[in-house]
Tab-separated table of N, CA and C in Angstrom:
chain	number	residue	atom	x	y	z
Q	1	MET	N	15.787	-21.148	40.644
Q	1	MET	CA	14.873	-22.272	39.643
Q	1	MET	C	14.393	-21.458	38.910
Q	2	ARG	N	12.776	-20.914	39.670
Q	2	ARG	CA	11.876	-20.350	38.983
Q	2	ARG	C	12.959	-18.524	38.388
Q	3	HIS	N	13.978	-18.168	39.064
Q	3	HIS	CA	14.605	-16.711	37.890
Q	3	HIS	C	15.183	-18.131	36.528
Q	4	LYS	N	16.067	-18.599	36.433
Q	4	LYS	CA	16.742	-19.865	35.874
Q	4	LYS	C	15.190	-19.349	33.972
Q	5	ILE	N	14.663	-20.416	34.573
Q	5	ILE	CA	13.170	-20.412	33.895
Q	5	ILE	C	12.919	-18.648	32.670
Q	6	PHE	N	12.416	-18.109	33.882
Q	6	PHE	CA	12.005	-16.512	33.722
Q	6	PHE	C	12.814	-15.998	32.510
Q	7	LYS	N	14.179	-16.661	32.738
Q	7	LYS	CA	15.577	-15.760	31.978
Q	7	LYS	C	15.593	-16.694	30.556
Q	8	GLN	N	15.217	-17.437	31.241
Q	8	GLN	CA	15.407	-18.565	29.196
Q	8	GLN	C	14.107	-18.305	28.450
Q	9	LEU	N	12.630	-17.848	29.106
Q	9	LEU	CA	11.444	-17.579	28.444
Q	9	LEU	C	11.430	-16.027	27.750
Q	10	PHE	N	12.383	-15.196	28.737
Q	10	PHE	CA	12.016	-14.181	28.289
Q	10	PHE	C	12.891	-13.966	26.919
Q	11	THR	N	14.265	-14.543	27.607
Q	11	THR	CA	15.434	-14.427	26.362
Q	11	THR	C	15.017	-15.353	24.793
Q	12	GLY	N	14.226	-16.253	25.329
Q	12	GLY	CA	14.017	-16.788	24.197
Q	12	GLY	C	12.551	-15.446	22.865
Q	13	VAL	N	11.697	-15.315	23.910
Q	13	VAL	CA	11.132	-14.759	23.130
Q	13	VAL	C	11.805	-13.227	22.182
Q	14	LEU	N	12.673	-12.759	22.929
Q	14	LEU	CA	13.687	-11.245	23.082
Q	14	LEU	C	14.328	-12.043	21.360
Q	15	VAL	N	14.613	-13.146	22.015
Q	15	VAL	CA	15.778	-13.818	20.007
Q	15	VAL	C	14.887	-14.252	19.348
Q	16	LEU	N	13.756	-14.840	19.332
Q	16	LEU	CA	12.538	-14.781	18.375
Q	16	LEU	C	12.020	-13.492	17.642
Q	17	ALA	N	11.939	-13.009	18.620
Q	17	ALA	CA	11.283	-11.203	18.254
Q	17	ALA	C	12.474	-10.774	17.161
Q	18	ILE	N	12.961	-10.930	17.427
Q	18	ILE	CA	14.204	-10.204	16.559
Q	18	ILE	C	15.142	-11.437	15.166
Q	19	ALA	N	15.310	-12.202	15.856
Q	19	ALA	CA	15.756	-12.778	15.008
Q	19	ALA	C	14.424	-13.220	13.731
Q	20	LEU	N	13.082	-13.416	14.075
Q	20	LEU	CA	12.243	-13.158	13.427
Q	20	LEU	C	11.873	-11.983	11.981
Q	21	GLN	N	12.171	-10.729	12.849
Q	21	GLN	CA	12.481	-10.133	11.924
Q	21	GLN	C	12.964	-9.384	10.765
Q	22	ALA	N	14.377	-10.276	11.048
Q	22	ALA	CA	15.494	-10.110	10.653
Q	22	ALA	C	15.645	-11.134	9.008
Q	23	VAL	N	15.117	-12.438	9.797
Q	23	VAL	CA	14.688	-13.377	8.451
Q	23	VAL	C	13.498	-13.595	7.605
Q	24	SER	N	12.481	-12.501	8.527
Q	24	SER	CA	11.266	-11.860	7.456
Q	24	SER	C	12.428	-10.873	6.097
Q	25	PHE	N	12.952	-10.014	6.303
Q	25	PHE	CA	13.030	-8.599	5.048
Q	25	PHE	C	14.450	-10.258	4.532
Q	26	ALA	N	14.867	-11.751	4.797
Q	26	ALA	CA	15.811	-11.988	4.258
Q	26	ALA	C	15.102	-12.163	2.697
Q	27	ALA	N	14.004	-12.857	3.204
Q	27	ALA	CA	13.043	-13.263	2.231
Q	27	ALA	C	12.676	-12.551	1.341
Q	28	SER	N	12.263	-10.980	1.316
Q	28	SER	CA	11.846	-10.397	0.166
Q	28	SER	C	13.376	-9.690	-0.478
Q	29	ALA	N	13.747	-9.688	-1.528
Q	29	ALA	CA	15.126	-8.188	-2.191
Q	29	ALA	C	14.695	-7.164	-2.132
Q	30	GLU	N	13.579	-7.338	-1.717
Q	30	GLU	CA	12.895	-6.029	-3.257
Q	30	GLU	C	12.640	-4.605	-1.608
Q	31	GLU	N	12.120	-5.350	-0.308
Q	31	GLU	CA	12.245	-4.319	0.741
Q	31	GLU	C	13.783	-3.993	1.235
Q	32	GLU	N	13.783	-3.208	2.362
Q	32	GLU	CA	15.031	-2.402	2.565
Q	32	GLU	C	14.644	-3.548	4.299
Q	33	ALA	N	15.810	-3.572	4.230
Q	33	ALA	CA	15.770	-4.019	5.745
Q	33	ALA	C	15.596	-2.925	6.775
Q	34	PRO	N	15.205	-3.441	8.421
Q	34	PRO	CA	15.007	-2.225	9.177
Q	34	PRO	C	16.275	-1.773	9.587
Q	35	SER	N	15.793	-0.994	10.661
Q	35	SER	CA	17.603	0.172	11.001
Q	35	SER	C	17.974	-0.969	11.916
Q	36	VAL	N	18.675	-0.984	12.436
Q	36	VAL	CA	19.433	-1.546	12.952
Q	36	VAL	C	19.216	-0.617	14.766
Q	37	ALA	N	19.016	0.418	14.818
Q	37	ALA	CA	18.190	1.313	15.680
Q	37	ALA	C	17.491	0.905	16.162
Q	38	GLU	N	16.041	0.491	15.207
Q	38	GLU	CA	15.146	-0.030	15.518
Q	38	GLU	C	14.678	-0.941	16.763
Q	39	TYR	N	15.776	-2.153	16.930
Q	39	TYR	CA	16.238	-2.079	17.611
Q	39	TYR	C	16.849	-2.352	18.665
Q	40	ILE	N	17.825	-1.535	19.033
Q	40	ILE	CA	18.717	-1.318	19.790
Q	40	ILE	C	18.376	-1.876	21.564
Q	41	ASN	N	17.101	-1.734	21.963
Q	41	ASN	CA	17.014	-1.968	23.345
Q	41	ASN	C	17.264	-3.444	23.210
Q	42	GLU	N	16.027	-3.878	22.004
Q	42	GLU	CA	16.482	-5.004	22.081
Q	42	GLU	C	17.923	-6.250	22.242
Q	43	VAL	N	18.407	-5.374	21.614
Q	43	VAL	CA	19.874	-5.955	21.084
Q	43	VAL	C	20.854	-5.693	22.658
Q	44	ASP	N	20.522	-4.543	23.128
Q	44	ASP	CA	21.313	-3.975	24.588
Q	44	ASP	C	20.749	-5.220	25.778
Q	45	THR	N	19.073	-5.201	25.313
Q	45	THR	CA	18.668	-6.308	26.749
Q	45	THR	C	19.146	-7.945	26.576
Q	46	LEU	N	20.004	-8.257	25.917
Q	46	LEU	CA	19.930	-9.415	25.322
Q	46	LEU	C	21.794	-9.506	25.732
Q	47	ILE	N	22.300	-8.359	25.303
Q	47	ILE	CA	23.871	-8.276	26.263
Q	47	ILE	C	23.483	-8.447	27.080
Q	48	ASN	N	22.849	-7.215	28.175
Q	48	ASN	CA	22.756	-7.604	29.236
Q	48	ASN	C	22.461	-8.194	30.178
Q	49	ILE	N	22.058	-8.980	29.478
Q	49	ILE	CA	21.766	-10.481	30.539
Q	49	ILE	C	22.013	-11.930	29.301
Q	50	GLY	N	23.722	-11.530	28.709
Q	50	GLY	CA	23.935	-12.514	28.970
Q	50	GLY	C	23.747	-13.474	27.547
Q	51	VAL	N	23.214	-13.219	26.776
Q	51	VAL	CA	22.842	-14.198	25.833
Q	51	VAL	C	23.650	-13.725	24.621
Q	52	LEU	N	24.312	-13.042	24.743
Q	52	LEU	CA	25.186	-12.938	23.622
Q	52	LEU	C	26.943	-13.324	23.638
Q	53	ASP	N	26.357	-12.989	24.829
Q	53	ASP	CA	27.976	-13.608	25.290
Q	53	ASP	C	29.174	-14.751	25.067
Q	54	GLY	N	30.227	-14.346	24.186
Q	54	GLY	CA	30.911	-15.556	23.545
Q	54	GLY	C	30.106	-15.908	21.942
Q	55	LEU	N	29.280	-14.909	21.365
Q	55	LEU	CA	28.573	-14.984	20.488
Q	55	LEU	C	29.646	-14.763	19.255
Q	56	THR	N	29.731	-15.197	17.967
Q	56	THR	CA	30.397	-13.691	16.970
Q	56	THR	C	29.010	-13.547	15.970
Q	57	VAL	N	27.934	-13.235	16.266
Q	57	VAL	CA	26.539	-12.712	15.759
Q	57	VAL	C	26.813	-10.691	15.822
Q	58	ASP	N	27.012	-10.481	15.196
Q	58	ASP	CA	27.258	-9.103	14.865
Q	58	ASP	C	25.725	-8.687	14.959
Q	59	MET	N	24.981	-8.159	16.058
Q	59	MET	CA	23.638	-7.666	15.784
Q	59	MET	C	23.266	-6.376	15.658
Q	60	TYR	N	24.632	-5.533	15.842
Q	60	TYR	CA	24.376	-4.047	15.489
Q	60	TYR	C	24.718	-3.724	13.790
Q	61	SER	N	25.313	-4.971	13.093
Q	61	SER	CA	25.321	-4.804	11.419
Q	61	SER	C	24.421	-4.221	10.619
Q	62	GLY	N	23.575	-4.467	10.482
Q	62	GLY	CA	22.054	-4.693	10.465
Q	62	GLY	C	22.315	-5.593	8.389
Q	63	LYS	N	22.842	-6.180	8.611
Q	63	LYS	CA	22.470	-7.202	8.016
Q	63	LYS	C	21.445	-8.534	8.283
Q	64	ASN	N	21.052	-9.513	7.079
Q	64	ASN	CA	20.931	-10.557	7.070
Q	64	ASN	C	21.567	-11.517	8.379
Q	65	ILE	N	20.400	-12.225	9.224
Q	65	ILE	CA	21.496	-13.462	9.515
Q	65	ILE	C	21.506	-14.548	9.377
Q	66	THR	N	23.038	-15.053	9.250
Q	66	THR	CA	23.305	-16.328	8.583
Q	66	THR	C	22.775	-17.903	8.931
Q	67	ARG	N	22.598	-18.970	8.636
Q	67	ARG	CA	21.724	-20.293	9.644
Q	67	ARG	C	23.025	-20.408	10.394
Q	68	SER	N	24.025	-20.269	10.386
Q	68	SER	CA	25.277	-20.199	11.687
Q	68	SER	C	24.714	-19.382	12.791
Q	69	GLU	N	24.892	-18.197	12.568
Q	69	GLU	CA	24.481	-17.183	13.475
Q	69	GLU	C	22.861	-17.690	14.423
Q	70	PHE	N	22.296	-17.737	13.477
Q	70	PHE	CA	20.787	-18.111	14.008
Q	70	PHE	C	21.285	-19.394	15.007
Q	71	VAL	N	21.635	-20.407	14.358
Q	71	VAL	CA	22.023	-21.534	15.268
Q	71	VAL	C	22.467	-20.988	16.573
Q	72	GLN	N	23.949	-20.311	16.183
Q	72	GLN	CA	24.060	-19.593	17.823
Q	72	GLN	C	23.290	-19.337	18.609
Q	73	LEU	N	22.783	-18.103	18.240
Q	73	LEU	CA	21.482	-17.621	18.638
Q	73	LEU	C	20.676	-18.489	19.757
Q	74	VAL	N	19.805	-19.623	19.095
Q	74	VAL	CA	18.831	-20.678	19.809
Q	74	VAL	C	19.604	-21.232	20.206
Q	75	THR	N	20.575	-22.087	19.829
Q	75	THR	CA	21.762	-22.977	20.802
Q	75	THR	C	22.200	-22.148	22.176
Q	76	ASN	N	22.983	-21.343	22.118
Q	76	ASN	CA	23.194	-20.610	23.488
Q	76	ASN	C	21.925	-19.909	24.696
Q	77	VAL	N	20.638	-19.593	23.718
Q	77	VAL	CA	19.661	-19.928	24.670
Q	77	VAL	C	19.206	-21.229	25.415
Q	78	LEU	N	18.817	-22.026	24.918
Q	78	LEU	CA	19.357	-23.475	24.836
Q	78	LEU	C	19.581	-24.618	26.282
Q	79	LEU	N	20.613	-23.834	25.824
Q	79	LEU	CA	21.859	-24.776	26.333
Q	79	LEU	C	22.318	-23.845	28.144
Q	80	ASP	N	21.786	-22.378	27.735
Q	80	ASP	CA	22.348	-21.501	28.763
Q	80	ASP	C	23.526	-21.059	28.808
Q	81	GLY	N	23.896	-20.871	27.444
Q	81	GLY	CA	25.263	-20.704	27.583
Q	81	GLY	C	26.650	-21.652	27.544
Q	82	LYS	N	26.091	-23.258	28.418
Q	82	LYS	CA	26.951	-24.056	28.543
Q	82	LYS	C	27.494	-25.067	27.255
Q	83	ILE	N	28.308	-24.460	25.975
Q	83	ILE	CA	28.767	-25.085	24.839
Q	83	ILE	C	30.199	-25.575	25.014
Q	84	ILE	N	30.273	-27.121	24.664
Q	84	ILE	CA	31.227	-27.714	25.122
Q	84	ILE	C	32.219	-27.353	23.848
Q	85	ASN	N	33.154	-27.659	23.521
Q	85	ASN	CA	33.851	-27.779	22.044
Q	85	ASN	C	33.930	-28.381	21.485
Q	86	THR	N	34.039	-29.565	20.342
Q	86	THR	CA	34.275	-30.150	19.935
Q	86	THR	C	35.480	-30.491	18.736
Q	87	THR	N	35.328	-31.902	18.399
Q	87	THR	CA	36.706	-31.912	17.514
Q	87	THR	C	35.690	-32.174	16.136
Q	88	ASP	N	34.461	-32.467	15.928
Q	88	ASP	CA	33.547	-32.308	14.944
Q	88	ASP	C	31.870	-31.758	14.785
Q	89	THR	N	31.640	-31.745	14.154
Q	89	THR	CA	30.494	-31.119	14.065
Q	89	THR	C	29.619	-31.952	13.383
Q	90	GLY	N	29.683	-32.600	12.385
Q	90	GLY	CA	28.671	-33.754	11.937
Q	90	GLY	C	28.343	-33.441	10.285
Q	91	PHE	N	28.986	-32.033	10.119
Q	91	PHE	CA	28.984	-31.252	8.603
Q	91	PHE	C	29.896	-31.321	7.823
Q	92	ASN	N	30.047	-31.958	7.145
Q	92	ASN	CA	31.638	-31.344	5.793
Q	92	ASN	C	31.920	-30.085	5.379
Q	93	ASP	N	30.784	-28.886	5.798
Q	93	ASP	CA	31.564	-27.351	5.395
Q	93	ASP	C	31.317	-26.863	6.754
Q	94	VAL	N	31.059	-27.638	7.623
Q	94	VAL	CA	31.581	-26.397	9.200
Q	94	VAL	C	32.694	-27.195	10.256
Q	95	ASP	N	33.952	-26.026	10.092
Q	95	ASP	CA	35.332	-26.585	10.724
Q	95	ASP	C	34.427	-26.934	12.285
Q	96	ALA	N	34.813	-27.802	12.842
Q	96	ALA	CA	34.605	-27.409	14.000
Q	96	ALA	C	35.192	-26.209	15.023
Q	97	SER	N	36.908	-25.982	14.582
Q	97	SER	CA	37.384	-25.001	15.517
Q	97	SER	C	36.703	-23.715	15.193
Q	98	SER	N	35.598	-23.457	14.009
Q	98	SER	CA	35.272	-22.300	13.615
Q	98	SER	C	34.405	-21.775	14.905
Q	99	ALA	N	33.885	-20.541	14.704
Q	99	ALA	CA	33.114	-20.265	16.021
Q	99	ALA	C	32.118	-20.070	16.001
Q	100	SER	N	31.583	-21.083	15.174
Q	100	SER	CA	30.104	-21.273	14.978
Q	100	SER	C	29.668	-23.016	15.194
Q	101	GLY	N	31.411	-23.722	15.205
Q	101	GLY	CA	31.211	-24.622	15.291
Q	101	GLY	C	30.654	-26.011	16.157
Q	102	LYS	N	30.987	-25.532	17.691
Q	102	LYS	CA	30.389	-25.840	18.492
Q	102	LYS	C	28.951	-25.940	18.850
Q	103	PHE	N	28.338	-24.773	18.303
Q	103	PHE	CA	27.250	-24.421	18.550
Q	103	PHE	C	26.122	-25.222	17.085
Q	104	ILE	N	26.680	-25.238	15.996
Q	104	ILE	CA	26.475	-26.280	15.396
Q	104	ILE	C	26.276	-27.497	16.010
Q	105	TYR	N	27.174	-27.757	16.024
Q	105	TYR	CA	27.344	-29.475	16.646
Q	105	TYR	C	26.486	-29.805	17.653
Q	106	ALA	N	26.653	-28.842	19.056
Q	106	ALA	CA	25.348	-28.559	19.989
Q	106	ALA	C	24.492	-29.093	19.635
Q	107	ALA	N	23.745	-28.054	18.112
Q	107	ALA	CA	22.337	-28.113	17.634
Q	107	ALA	C	21.853	-29.437	16.832
Q	108	LYS	N	22.778	-30.163	16.325
Q	108	LYS	CA	22.817	-31.589	15.458
Q	108	LYS	C	22.576	-32.189	17.051
Q	109	GLN	N	23.680	-32.330	17.705
Q	109	GLN	CA	22.761	-33.445	18.983
Q	109	GLN	C	21.804	-33.677	19.472
Q	110	LEU	N	21.389	-32.190	19.398
Q	110	LEU	CA	19.928	-31.855	20.112
Q	110	LEU	C	18.573	-32.429	19.135
Q	111	GLY	N	18.985	-32.756	18.518
Q	111	GLY	CA	18.365	-32.732	17.305
Q	111	GLY	C	16.932	-31.537	16.193
Q	112	ILE	N	18.020	-30.713	16.903
Q	112	ILE	CA	16.741	-29.256	15.745
Q	112	ILE	C	17.284	-29.181	14.569
Q	113	ILE	N	18.560	-28.828	14.375
Q	113	ILE	CA	19.159	-29.417	12.548
Q	113	ILE	C	19.370	-30.579	12.445
Q	114	ASN	N	19.398	-30.182	10.776
Q	114	ASN	CA	19.915	-31.969	10.234
Q	114	ASN	C	20.352	-31.583	9.136
Q	115	GLY	N	20.610	-30.205	8.637
Q	115	GLY	CA	20.996	-29.622	7.446
Q	115	GLY	C	21.013	-30.061	6.202
Q	116	GLU	N	21.632	-30.134	4.914
Q	116	GLU	CA	20.989	-29.660	3.902
Q	116	GLU	C	21.533	-31.540	3.073
Q	117	ASN	N	20.791	-32.385	2.816
Q	117	ASN	CA	21.327	-33.806	2.896
Q	117	ASN	C	21.959	-34.341	4.137
Q	118	GLY	N	22.190	-33.798	4.639
Q	118	GLY	CA	22.235	-34.696	5.812
Q	118	GLY	C	23.543	-34.852	6.192
Q	119	SER	N	24.270	-34.187	5.349
Q	119	SER	CA	26.108	-33.863	5.057
Q	119	SER	C	26.378	-32.735	5.425
Q	120	SER	N	25.745	-32.042	4.858
Q	120	SER	CA	26.125	-30.748	4.583
Q	120	SER	C	25.101	-28.963	5.211
Q	121	PHE	N	25.354	-28.059	5.854
Q	121	PHE	CA	25.059	-27.200	6.724
Q	121	PHE	C	24.338	-26.114	6.092
Q	122	ASN	N	25.587	-25.447	5.100
Q	122	ASN	CA	25.550	-24.268	3.933
Q	122	ASN	C	25.249	-22.833	5.699
Q	123	PRO	N	26.707	-22.755	6.311
Q	123	PRO	CA	26.255	-22.066	7.411
Q	123	PRO	C	26.502	-20.664	6.786
Q	124	THR	N	27.437	-20.294	6.420
Q	124	THR	CA	26.880	-18.867	5.462
Q	124	THR	C	26.008	-18.535	4.536
Q	125	ARG	N	25.163	-18.935	3.925
Q	125	ARG	CA	23.985	-19.032	3.886
Q	125	ARG	C	23.128	-17.892	4.738
Q	126	ASP	N	22.352	-17.102	4.396
Q	126	ASP	CA	21.348	-16.261	5.092
Q	126	ASP	C	19.888	-17.191	5.535
Q	127	ILE	N	19.921	-17.667	7.252
Q	127	ILE	CA	18.402	-17.746	7.055
Q	127	ILE	C	16.817	-17.834	6.620
Q	128	THR	N	15.752	-18.959	5.798
Q	128	THR	CA	14.752	-17.950	5.674
Q	128	THR	C	14.111	-17.932	6.731
Q	129	GLY	N	12.837	-17.665	6.276
Q	129	GLY	CA	12.058	-17.524	7.553
Q	129	GLY	C	11.353	-19.163	8.156
Q	130	ASP	N	11.276	-19.655	6.993
Q	130	ASP	CA	10.931	-21.122	6.821
Q	130	ASP	C	11.835	-21.703	7.738
Q	131	GLU	N	13.144	-21.846	7.382
Q	131	GLU	CA	13.737	-22.839	8.555
Q	131	GLU	C	13.996	-21.688	9.701
Q	132	ALA	N	14.034	-20.806	9.610
Q	132	ALA	CA	14.121	-20.208	11.638
Q	132	ALA	C	12.735	-20.635	12.619
Q	133	TYR	N	11.870	-21.217	11.468
Q	133	TYR	CA	10.361	-21.026	12.475
Q	133	TYR	C	10.680	-22.769	12.462
Q	134	LYS	N	11.415	-23.380	11.318
Q	134	LYS	CA	11.114	-25.027	11.944
Q	134	LYS	C	12.320	-25.110	12.901
Q	135	ILE	N	13.654	-24.931	13.277
Q	135	ILE	CA	14.456	-24.415	14.348
Q	135	ILE	C	13.482	-24.035	15.722
Q	136	LEU	N	13.230	-23.456	15.542
Q	136	LEU	CA	12.553	-22.662	16.676
Q	136	LEU	C	11.898	-23.173	16.766
Q	137	ALA	N	10.848	-24.482	15.925
Q	137	ALA	CA	9.547	-25.000	16.501
Q	137	ALA	C	9.963	-26.788	17.890
Q	138	VAL	N	11.391	-26.753	16.836
Q	138	VAL	CA	12.117	-27.763	17.249
Q	138	VAL	C	12.735	-27.470	17.860
Q	139	ALA	N	13.130	-26.731	18.305
Q	139	ALA	CA	13.830	-26.432	19.879
Q	139	ALA	C	13.139	-25.962	20.764
Q	140	MET	N	11.759	-25.487	21.043
Q	140	MET	CA	10.952	-25.359	21.916
Q	140	MET	C	10.025	-26.851	21.833
Q	141	GLY	N	10.135	-27.829	21.779
Q	141	GLY	CA	9.709	-29.225	21.893
Q	141	GLY	C	8.125	-29.498	20.922
Q	142	TYR	N	7.932	-28.681	19.904
Q	142	TYR	CA	7.114	-28.772	18.855
Q	142	TYR	C	7.156	-29.390	17.953
Q	143	GLU	N	8.158	-30.217	17.676
Q	143	GLU	CA	7.960	-30.887	16.325
Q	143	GLU	C	7.208	-32.231	16.108
Q	144	GLU	N	7.088	-32.700	17.293
Q	144	GLU	CA	5.651	-34.163	16.930
Q	144	GLU	C	4.470	-32.742	16.612
Q	145	TYR	N	3.660	-32.273	17.687
Q	145	TYR	CA	3.230	-31.156	16.826
Q	145	TYR	C	2.544	-30.667	15.650
Q	146	ALA	N	3.791	-30.170	15.345
Q	146	ALA	CA	4.103	-29.861	13.709
Q	146	ALA	C	4.122	-30.888	12.682
Q	147	LYS	N	4.739	-32.382	12.780
Q	147	LYS	CA	4.128	-33.249	11.996
Q	147	LYS	C	2.622	-33.906	11.944
Q	148	GLU	N	2.026	-33.580	13.002
Q	148	GLU	CA	0.587	-33.972	13.226
Q	148	GLU	C	-0.111	-33.412	12.418
Q	149	ASN	N	0.888	-32.283	12.516
Q	149	ASN	CA	-0.918	-30.666	12.126
Q	149	ASN	C	-0.418	-30.323	10.922
Q	150	GLY	N	0.603	-30.896	10.249
Q	150	GLY	CA	0.780	-30.636	8.541
Q	150	GLY	C	2.277	-30.373	8.560
Q	151	GLY	N	2.852	-30.132	8.960
Q	151	GLY	CA	4.627	-29.786	9.158
Q	151	GLY	C	4.501	-28.548	9.271
Q	152	TYR	N	5.636	-27.973	9.160
Q	152	TYR	CA	6.595	-26.665	9.084
Q	152	TYR	C	5.557	-25.799	8.041
Q	153	PRO	N	5.815	-24.673	8.603
Q	153	PRO	CA	5.067	-23.456	6.739
Q	153	PRO	C	5.448	-23.729	5.674
């Protein structure tokens, strides 16, 4: 039990570090994204402990992280890789049979995401720093705290 909690905490910190670095550069078009080589050790650690097993997120590409990729990472960590297949995602622009469909559905069921206008998710758009922060805050159980203290950034 203690090992599982440590693994989830450690994994969460690594995902947070990598994801926030990636989305911080998505917000500013003038700045050049950091080289993937700068984060190769972190990516390799995530792969070695199984966090990226079964995910379609290409952490080596150097491109910005999309909304669906970020949700895949967070949901996989939260549910320790135990994601069930589904025939519905709850969003009209996410195919349940797609690689990210089951992760997006799980995140919606957990209340981590609501989508845009309640019916669409826009999975291929790059995630913003504010969106990533909100998803992580809710996933870590800080939704009420954020609401009581002025909301998300």
